[in-house]
Coordinates of C-alpha atoms in Angstrom, one line a residue:
Chain A
X1 CA -20.8 12.8 -1.1
X2 CA -20.2 9.1 -1.5
X3 CA -19.0 8.1 1.9
X4 CA -19.8 5.3 4.2
X5 CA -18.5 4.6 7.7
X6 CA -17.7 1.1 9.0
X7 CA -16.5 -0.8 12.0
X8 CA -13.5 -3.1 11.4
X9 CA -14.3 -6.7 11.0
X10 CA -12.5 -10.0 10.4
X11 CA -9.0 -10.0 8.8
X12 CA -8.0 -12.8 6.5
X13 CA -4.4 -13.7 5.8
X14 CA -3.9 -16.0 2.9
X15 CA -1.3 -17.4 0.6
X16 CA -2.2 -17.7 -3.1
X17 CA -0.7 -21.0 -4.4
X18 CA 1.9 -21.0 -7.1
X19 CA 0.5 -21.1 -10.6
X20 CA -2.9 -19.6 -9.7
X21 CA -4.4 -16.6 -11.4
X22 CA -4.0 -13.7 -9.0
X23 CA -7.3 -12.0 -9.6
X24 CA -9.3 -15.2 -10.3
X25 CA -8.1 -16.8 -7.0
X26 CA -9.0 -13.7 -5.0
X27 CA -12.4 -13.5 -6.7
X28 CA -13.1 -17.1 -5.8
X29 CA -11.9 -16.6 -2.2
X30 CA -14.1 -13.5 -1.7
X31 CA -17.2 -15.3 -3.1
X32 CA -16.6 -18.4 -1.0
X33 CA -16.2 -16.4 2.2
X34 CA -19.1 -14.1 1.7
X35 CA -16.9 -11.0 1.7
X36 CA -18.7 -7.9 0.4
X37 CA -17.0 -4.9 1.9
X38 CA -13.2 -5.1 2.3
X39 CA -9.8 -3.7 1.6
X40 CA -6.9 -5.7 0.1
X41 CA -3.1 -5.4 0.5
X42 CA -0.6 -7.9 -0.9
X43 CA 3.0 -8.6 -1.9
X44 CA 4.9 -11.4 -3.5
X45 CA 5.9 -12.3 -7.0
X46 CA 4.3 -13.3 -10.3
X47 CA 5.6 -15.4 -13.2
X48 CA 4.0 -12.9 -15.7
X49 CA 1.6 -10.0 -15.5
X50 CA -1.5 -8.8 -17.2
X51 CA -2.4 -5.2 -16.5
X52 CA -4.8 -2.5 -17.8
X53 CA -4.6 1.2 -18.3
X54 CA -7.8 3.2 -18.6
X55 CA -7.9 5.5 -21.5
X56 CA -9.8 8.5 -20.1
X57 CA -10.4 10.0 -23.6
X58 CA -11.7 6.8 -25.2
X59 CA -13.3 5.6 -22.0
X60 CA -11.9 2.1 -22.5
X61 CA -9.3 -0.2 -20.9
X62 CA -6.1 -0.9 -22.8
X63 CA -4.7 -4.3 -21.9
X64 CA -1.0 -5.2 -21.9
X65 CA 1.2 -8.0 -20.7
X66 CA 4.6 -8.1 -19.1
X67 CA 6.2 -11.5 -19.9
X68 CA 8.8 -11.4 -17.1
X69 CA 9.1 -12.8 -13.7
X70 CA 8.3 -9.8 -11.5
X71 CA 8.2 -8.9 -7.8
X72 CA 4.7 -7.8 -6.6
X73 CA 5.9 -4.8 -4.7
X74 CA 2.6 -3.3 -3.6
X75 CA -0.9 -4.6 -4.3
X76 CA -3.9 -2.5 -3.2
X77 CA -7.6 -3.0 -3.8
X78 CA -11.1 -3.3 -2.4
X79 CA -14.2 -5.4 -2.5
X80 CA -17.6 -3.9 -3.0
X81 CA -20.9 -4.8 -4.7
X82 CA -21.5 -4.6 -8.5
X83 CA -25.0 -5.7 -9.5
X84 CA -25.4 -7.2 -6.1
X85 CA -22.3 -9.4 -6.4
X86 CA -18.9 -9.0 -4.7
X87 CA -16.5 -7.3 -7.1
X88 CA -12.7 -6.8 -6.7
X89 CA -11.0 -3.7 -7.9
X90 CA -7.2 -3.9 -7.5
X91 CA -4.0 -2.2 -8.8
X92 CA -0.5 -3.5 -8.4
X93 CA 3.1 -2.2 -8.6
X94 CA 5.5 -4.7 -10.0
X95 CA 9.3 -4.7 -10.4
X96 CA 11.8 -6.5 -12.6
X97 CA 15.3 -7.8 -12.0
X98 CA 16.8 -4.3 -12.2
X99 CA 14.3 -2.9 -9.8
X100 CA 12.4 -1.0 -12.5
X101 CA 8.8 -0.5 -11.5
X102 CA 5.6 -1.0 -13.5
X103 CA 2.0 -0.6 -12.5
X104 CA -1.6 -0.7 -13.4
X105 CA -5.0 -2.2 -13.0
X106 CA -4.7 -5.9 -12.3
X107 CA -6.4 -8.1 -15.0
X108 CA -6.9 -11.8 -15.2
X109 CA -3.7 -13.4 -16.4
X110 CA -1.2 -12.6 -13.6
X111 CA 0.3 -16.0 -12.8
X112 CA 1.3 -16.2 -9.2
X113 CA 4.7 -17.4 -8.1
X114 CA 4.1 -16.6 -4.4
X115 CA 1.6 -14.1 -2.9
X116 CA 0.7 -13.1 0.6
X117 CA -2.6 -11.3 0.9
X118 CA -4.4 -9.4 3.7
X119 CA -8.2 -8.9 3.3
X120 CA -9.7 -6.8 6.0
X121 CA -13.5 -6.8 6.1
X122 CA -15.8 -4.0 7.3
X123 CA -19.1 -4.2 9.2
X124 CA -21.8 -2.2 7.5
X125 CA -23.5 -1.8 4.2
X126 CA -21.0 -2.4 1.4
X127 CA -20.4 0.3 -1.2
X128 CA -22.3 -0.3 -4.4
X129 CA -20.9 0.3 -7.8
X130 CA -23.1 2.2 -10.3
X131 CA -22.3 3.2 -13.8
X132 CA -20.9 6.7 -14.0
X133 CA -21.6 8.4 -17.3
X134 CA -18.8 11.0 -16.9
X135 CA -16.0 8.4 -16.6
X136 CA -17.5 5.3 -18.2
X137 CA -16.7 3.4 -15.0
X138 CA -18.7 1.7 -12.3
X139 CA -17.9 3.8 -9.3
X140 CA -19.2 3.9 -5.7
X141 CA -22.5 5.6 -5.6
X142 CA -24.4 6.9 -2.7
X143 CA -24.4 3.7 -0.8
X144 CA -26.8 3.1 2.2
X145 CA -25.5 4.4 5.5
Chain B
X1 CA -5.9 -23.7 1.5
X2 CA -3.5 -21.7 3.6
X3 CA -5.9 -19.2 5.1
X4 CA -6.4 -18.0 8.7
X5 CA -9.0 -15.5 10.0
X6 CA -8.2 -12.9 12.7
X7 CA -9.7 -10.2 14.8
X8 CA -8.0 -6.8 14.5
X9 CA -5.7 -6.0 17.5
X10 CA -3.4 -3.1 18.5
X11 CA -2.1 -0.6 16.0
X12 CA 1.4 0.8 16.4
X13 CA 2.4 4.1 14.7
X14 CA 6.1 4.8 14.9
X15 CA 8.8 6.9 13.4
X16 CA 12.1 5.2 12.4
X17 CA 14.9 7.6 13.4
X18 CA 17.2 9.1 10.8
X19 CA 20.3 6.9 10.1
X20 CA 18.7 3.6 11.2
X21 CA 18.6 0.6 9.0
X22 CA 14.9 0.3 7.9
X23 CA 14.6 -3.5 8.1
X24 CA 16.8 -3.9 11.2
X25 CA 14.9 -1.3 13.1
X26 CA 11.6 -2.9 12.3
X27 CA 12.9 -6.3 13.2
X28 CA 14.1 -5.0 16.6
X29 CA 10.8 -3.2 17.2
X30 CA 8.7 -6.3 16.4
X31 CA 10.8 -8.5 18.7
X32 CA 10.7 -6.0 21.5
X33 CA 7.0 -5.6 21.4
X34 CA 6.1 -9.3 21.0
X35 CA 4.5 -8.9 17.6
X36 CA 3.9 -12.2 15.8
X37 CA 1.0 -11.6 13.4
X38 CA 0.8 -8.2 11.7
X39 CA 0.7 -6.2 8.5
X40 CA 2.9 -3.2 7.8
X41 CA 2.5 -0.1 5.7
X42 CA 5.0 2.8 5.6
X43 CA 6.2 5.9 3.7
X44 CA 9.1 8.4 4.0
X45 CA 12.5 8.6 2.5
X46 CA 15.9 6.7 2.6
X47 CA 19.4 7.9 2.0
X48 CA 20.2 4.8 0.0
X49 CA 18.4 1.5 -0.7
X50 CA 19.3 -2.2 -0.6
X51 CA 16.8 -4.3 -2.5
X52 CA 16.4 -7.9 -3.7
X53 CA 14.9 -9.6 -6.7
X54 CA 14.0 -13.3 -6.5
X55 CA 15.3 -15.3 -9.5
X56 CA 12.5 -17.8 -10.0
X57 CA 14.6 -20.0 -12.2
X58 CA 17.7 -20.1 -10.0
X59 CA 15.6 -20.0 -6.8
X60 CA 17.9 -17.4 -5.3
X61 CA 17.8 -13.7 -4.4
X62 CA 19.8 -11.2 -6.4
X63 CA 20.8 -8.2 -4.3
X64 CA 21.3 -4.7 -5.6
X65 CA 21.8 -1.2 -4.2
X66 CA 20.5 2.1 -5.3
X67 CA 23.0 4.8 -4.1
X68 CA 20.6 7.7 -4.2
X69 CA 18.4 9.6 -1.9
X70 CA 14.9 8.2 -2.6
X71 CA 11.3 8.7 -1.5
X72 CA 9.8 5.6 0.1
X73 CA 6.5 5.8 -1.8
X74 CA 4.8 2.7 -0.6
X75 CA 6.1 0.1 1.8
X76 CA 4.1 -3.1 2.4
X77 CA 4.8 -6.1 4.5
X78 CA 3.9 -8.6 7.2
X79 CA 5.0 -10.3 10.3
X80 CA 4.6 -14.0 10.8
X81 CA 6.6 -16.9 12.4
X82 CA 9.6 -18.5 10.9
X83 CA 11.1 -21.3 13.1
X84 CA 9.0 -19.9 15.9
X85 CA 10.4 -16.4 15.7
X86 CA 8.8 -13.3 14.3
X87 CA 9.9 -12.7 10.8
X88 CA 9.3 -9.6 8.6
X89 CA 8.7 -9.8 4.9
X90 CA 8.5 -6.5 3.2
X91 CA 8.6 -4.9 -0.3
X92 CA 8.9 -1.2 -1.0
X93 CA 8.4 1.2 -3.9
X94 CA 11.0 4.0 -4.1
X95 CA 11.3 7.0 -6.3
X96 CA 14.1 9.3 -7.4
X97 CA 14.3 13.1 -8.0
X98 CA 12.6 12.7 -11.4
X99 CA 9.8 10.6 -10.0
X100 CA 11.1 7.4 -11.5
X101 CA 9.9 4.4 -9.5
X102 CA 11.9 1.4 -8.4
X103 CA 10.8 -1.5 -6.3
X104 CA 11.7 -4.8 -4.7
X105 CA 12.1 -6.9 -1.6
X106 CA 13.6 -4.8 1.2
X107 CA 17.0 -6.0 2.4
X108 CA 19.2 -4.9 5.3
X109 CA 21.0 -1.7 4.1
X110 CA 18.2 0.8 3.5
X111 CA 19.4 3.8 5.4
X112 CA 16.4 5.8 6.7
X113 CA 16.1 9.6 6.3
X114 CA 12.6 9.7 7.7
X115 CA 10.0 6.9 7.9
X116 CA 6.5 6.6 9.3
X117 CA 5.2 3.1 9.9
X118 CA 1.9 1.5 10.8
X119 CA 2.0 -2.0 12.2
X120 CA -1.4 -3.5 12.8
X121 CA -1.5 -6.6 14.9
X122 CA -4.0 -9.5 14.6
X123 CA -5.5 -11.6 17.3
X124 CA -5.2 -15.3 16.5
X125 CA -2.5 -17.9 15.7
X126 CA 0.1 -16.3 13.6
X127 CA 0.8 -17.7 10.1
X128 CA 3.9 -19.9 10.1
X129 CA 6.5 -20.0 7.3
X130 CA 7.5 -23.5 6.1
X131 CA 10.0 -24.2 3.4
X132 CA 8.3 -24.7 0.0
X133 CA 10.2 -26.9 -2.4
X134 CA 8.5 -25.6 -5.5
X135 CA 9.6 -22.0 -5.0
X136 CA 12.6 -22.4 -2.7
X137 CA 10.9 -19.9 -0.4
X138 CA 9.5 -20.1 3.2
X139 CA 5.8 -19.5 2.7
X140 CA 2.8 -19.6 4.9
X141 CA 1.8 -23.2 5.4
X142 CA -1.4 -24.5 6.8
X143 CA -1.3 -22.5 10.0
X144 CA -3.5 -23.4 13.0
X145 CA -7.0 -21.9 12.8
Chain C
X1 CA 11.4 6.1 20.7
X2 CA 8.6 7.8 19.0
X3 CA 5.9 5.1 19.2
X4 CA 2.3 5.1 20.2
X5 CA -0.2 2.3 20.4
X6 CA -3.8 2.5 19.4
X7 CA -7.0 0.6 19.1
X8 CA -8.6 0.4 15.7
X9 CA -11.5 2.8 15.2
X10 CA -14.0 3.7 12.4
X11 CA -13.2 3.0 8.8
X12 CA -14.3 5.4 6.0
X13 CA -14.7 4.4 2.4
X14 CA -15.1 7.2 0.1
X15 CA -15.0 8.1 -3.6
X16 CA -13.3 11.4 -4.6
X17 CA -15.4 13.0 -7.3
X18 CA -14.0 13.5 -10.8
X19 CA -12.2 16.9 -11.2
X20 CA -11.4 17.3 -7.5
X21 CA -8.0 18.0 -6.2
X22 CA -6.8 14.8 -4.6
X23 CA -5.0 16.2 -1.6
X24 CA -7.4 19.2 -1.1
X25 CA -10.4 16.9 -1.1
X26 CA -8.9 14.6 1.5
X27 CA -7.8 17.5 3.6
X28 CA -11.4 18.9 3.6
X29 CA -12.8 15.4 4.4
X30 CA -10.5 14.9 7.3
X31 CA -11.3 18.3 8.7
X32 CA -15.0 17.9 8.3
X33 CA -15.0 14.5 10.0
X34 CA -12.8 15.3 12.9
X35 CA -10.2 12.8 11.9
X36 CA -6.8 13.3 13.7
X37 CA -5.1 9.9 13.8
X38 CA -5.5 7.7 10.7
X39 CA -3.9 5.8 7.9
X40 CA -4.9 6.1 4.2
X41 CA -4.8 3.8 1.3
X42 CA -6.2 4.6 -2.2
X43 CA -6.3 3.7 -5.8
X44 CA -7.9 5.0 -9.0
X45 CA -6.7 7.4 -11.7
X46 CA -5.8 11.1 -12.1
X47 CA -6.0 13.5 -15.1
X48 CA -2.6 14.9 -14.2
X49 CA -0.2 14.7 -11.2
X50 CA 1.7 17.1 -9.0
X51 CA 4.4 15.4 -7.0
X52 CA 7.3 16.4 -4.8
X53 CA 10.8 15.0 -4.1
X54 CA 12.6 16.0 -0.9
X55 CA 16.2 17.1 -1.5
X56 CA 18.0 15.8 1.6
X57 CA 21.0 17.9 1.0
X58 CA 19.2 21.2 0.4
X59 CA 16.4 20.3 2.8
X60 CA 13.7 21.5 0.5
X61 CA 11.0 20.0 -1.7
X62 CA 11.4 20.0 -5.4
X63 CA 8.0 20.1 -7.2
X64 CA 7.3 18.5 -10.5
X65 CA 4.2 17.8 -12.6
X66 CA 3.3 14.9 -14.9
X67 CA 0.9 16.1 -17.5
X68 CA -0.6 12.8 -18.4
X69 CA -3.6 10.7 -17.5
X70 CA -2.2 8.2 -15.0
X71 CA -3.4 5.3 -13.0
X72 CA -3.1 5.7 -9.2
X73 CA -1.6 2.4 -8.5
X74 CA -0.9 2.7 -4.8
X75 CA -1.6 5.7 -2.5
X76 CA -0.4 5.5 1.1
X77 CA -0.5 8.1 3.9
X78 CA -1.5 9.2 7.3
X79 CA -3.3 11.8 9.4
X80 CA -1.7 13.3 12.5
X81 CA -1.5 16.7 14.2
X82 CA 0.7 19.6 13.1
X83 CA 0.3 22.7 15.2
X84 CA -2.8 21.2 16.7
X85 CA -4.5 20.7 13.3
X86 CA -5.0 17.5 11.3
X87 CA -2.3 17.1 8.7
X88 CA -2.2 14.7 5.8
X89 CA 1.1 13.2 4.6
X90 CA 0.7 11.0 1.6
X91 CA 2.8 9.4 -1.2
X92 CA 1.5 7.8 -4.4
X93 CA 2.7 5.5 -7.1
X94 CA 1.3 6.3 -10.5
X95 CA 1.6 4.6 -13.9
X96 CA 1.3 5.7 -17.5
X97 CA -0.3 3.9 -20.5
X98 CA 2.8 1.7 -21.0
X99 CA 2.8 0.7 -17.3
X100 CA 5.8 2.8 -16.4
X101 CA 5.7 3.7 -12.8
X102 CA 6.3 7.1 -11.1
X103 CA 6.1 8.1 -7.5
X104 CA 6.6 10.8 -4.9
X105 CA 5.1 13.0 -2.2
X106 CA 1.5 14.0 -3.3
X107 CA 1.2 17.8 -3.7
X108 CA -1.9 19.9 -4.4
X109 CA -2.6 19.7 -8.1
X110 CA -3.4 16.1 -8.7
X111 CA -6.7 16.2 -10.6
X112 CA -8.8 13.2 -9.9
X113 CA -10.4 11.1 -12.6
X114 CA -11.7 8.4 -10.2
X115 CA -10.4 7.6 -6.7
X116 CA -11.4 5.1 -4.0
X117 CA -10.0 5.8 -0.6
X118 CA -9.9 4.0 2.7
X119 CA -9.3 6.1 5.9
X120 CA -8.9 4.0 9.0
X121 CA -9.0 5.9 12.3
X122 CA -7.2 5.0 15.5
X123 CA -8.4 5.5 19.1
X124 CA -5.8 7.2 21.2
X125 CA -3.7 10.4 21.3
X126 CA -2.8 11.3 17.7
X127 CA 0.9 11.6 16.8
X128 CA 2.1 15.2 16.7
X129 CA 4.5 16.6 14.2
X130 CA 7.4 18.6 15.5
X131 CA 10.1 20.4 13.5
X132 CA 13.2 18.2 13.3
X133 CA 16.4 20.1 12.8
X134 CA 18.3 17.2 11.3
X135 CA 16.0 16.6 8.4
X136 CA 14.2 20.0 8.1
X137 CA 10.9 18.1 8.2
X138 CA 8.0 18.0 10.7
X139 CA 8.2 14.5 12.1
X140 CA 6.4 12.5 14.7
X141 CA 7.8 13.5 18.1
X142 CA 7.3 11.8 21.4
X143 CA 3.5 11.9 21.3
X144 CA 1.4 11.3 24.5
X145 CA 0.7 7.6 25.2

């Protein structure tokens, strides 16, 4: 089983500035702060969204954009290692002016209006992503315990 | 950059009683327990919902109600300081009997059916909300480190 | 008030293998690891979904399936005690290839494609679920402090 146990570490609360790319900003933050094992939660709003859906038959991502101002209702994600570098995997639920909800894998291209993020770090060996033939994805392998 | 680092503190698990106002109850709980820096997560159901969408052009909230019994699928939020007082900012994803999802900024007027809430506190100087001209919102400023 | 305060404990990061039942796998994991007070967060994708909506008038769950490959955008839940045994309560937001979001109470029958889960444990007496006449649900009662 791919399972690792950690002790809770530092918690970061940050605001992503207006106009920044949601994913790009978090990637830069994580790299700058040496974060390698963490969980993310966030809320706020974006000026437009870039999401992905994974086609399980074709084993490839399908990208789409939502060119609307949207609430970020619930963002969730994690930081682990891919090829020895910190990698962010995050999904988000968005909502439009009528409250209709959308969701998917967060891609570069989500332009922040306002965003409040919690990043909680874990003490221990970070999970490592390895290519998984069955799904075509890089998933947590049997990381060191 | 508006970024502060914390150590994890106490965690509160609570049930919000049936008939209570979701946001009002959490505001009272946070005030009564002296909580000033925290992150929220919750799930359950409401008897009706009051949500808001922020109009980024007009810089004002648009309020709407959903007069249905709804699952609370994912509630996310935080506690920080506004004018020196604890302030809750929270968004929620809701779903109707067909599974259709809605979402937005949680307003007063969400009547609880059953709700389970986690509030995790952080040790350190709480983020402080300051008025931000560009967005018209009170956002986390450069809080003490 | 039903409210208990905890100290943060161990954090588990795990991957649920492809083809597993989402809820069944987490139930087995929690039982095997002696987890009795915890909060869950997860993201990934499922090959099909089984959700429930609680009918507040009839006081019964209505089950439904979504026979599509779906992103798991935001999964939230907790572990507490029901009749002295660990019990998982979890809701999830899902999204289809167009980004349309669905949500509800997670039932057995969600077939995992890929899933990354955080389980954070709490140190203290776990919340205990007791039957609540008003809602017809087993909710957190006045647990020991």
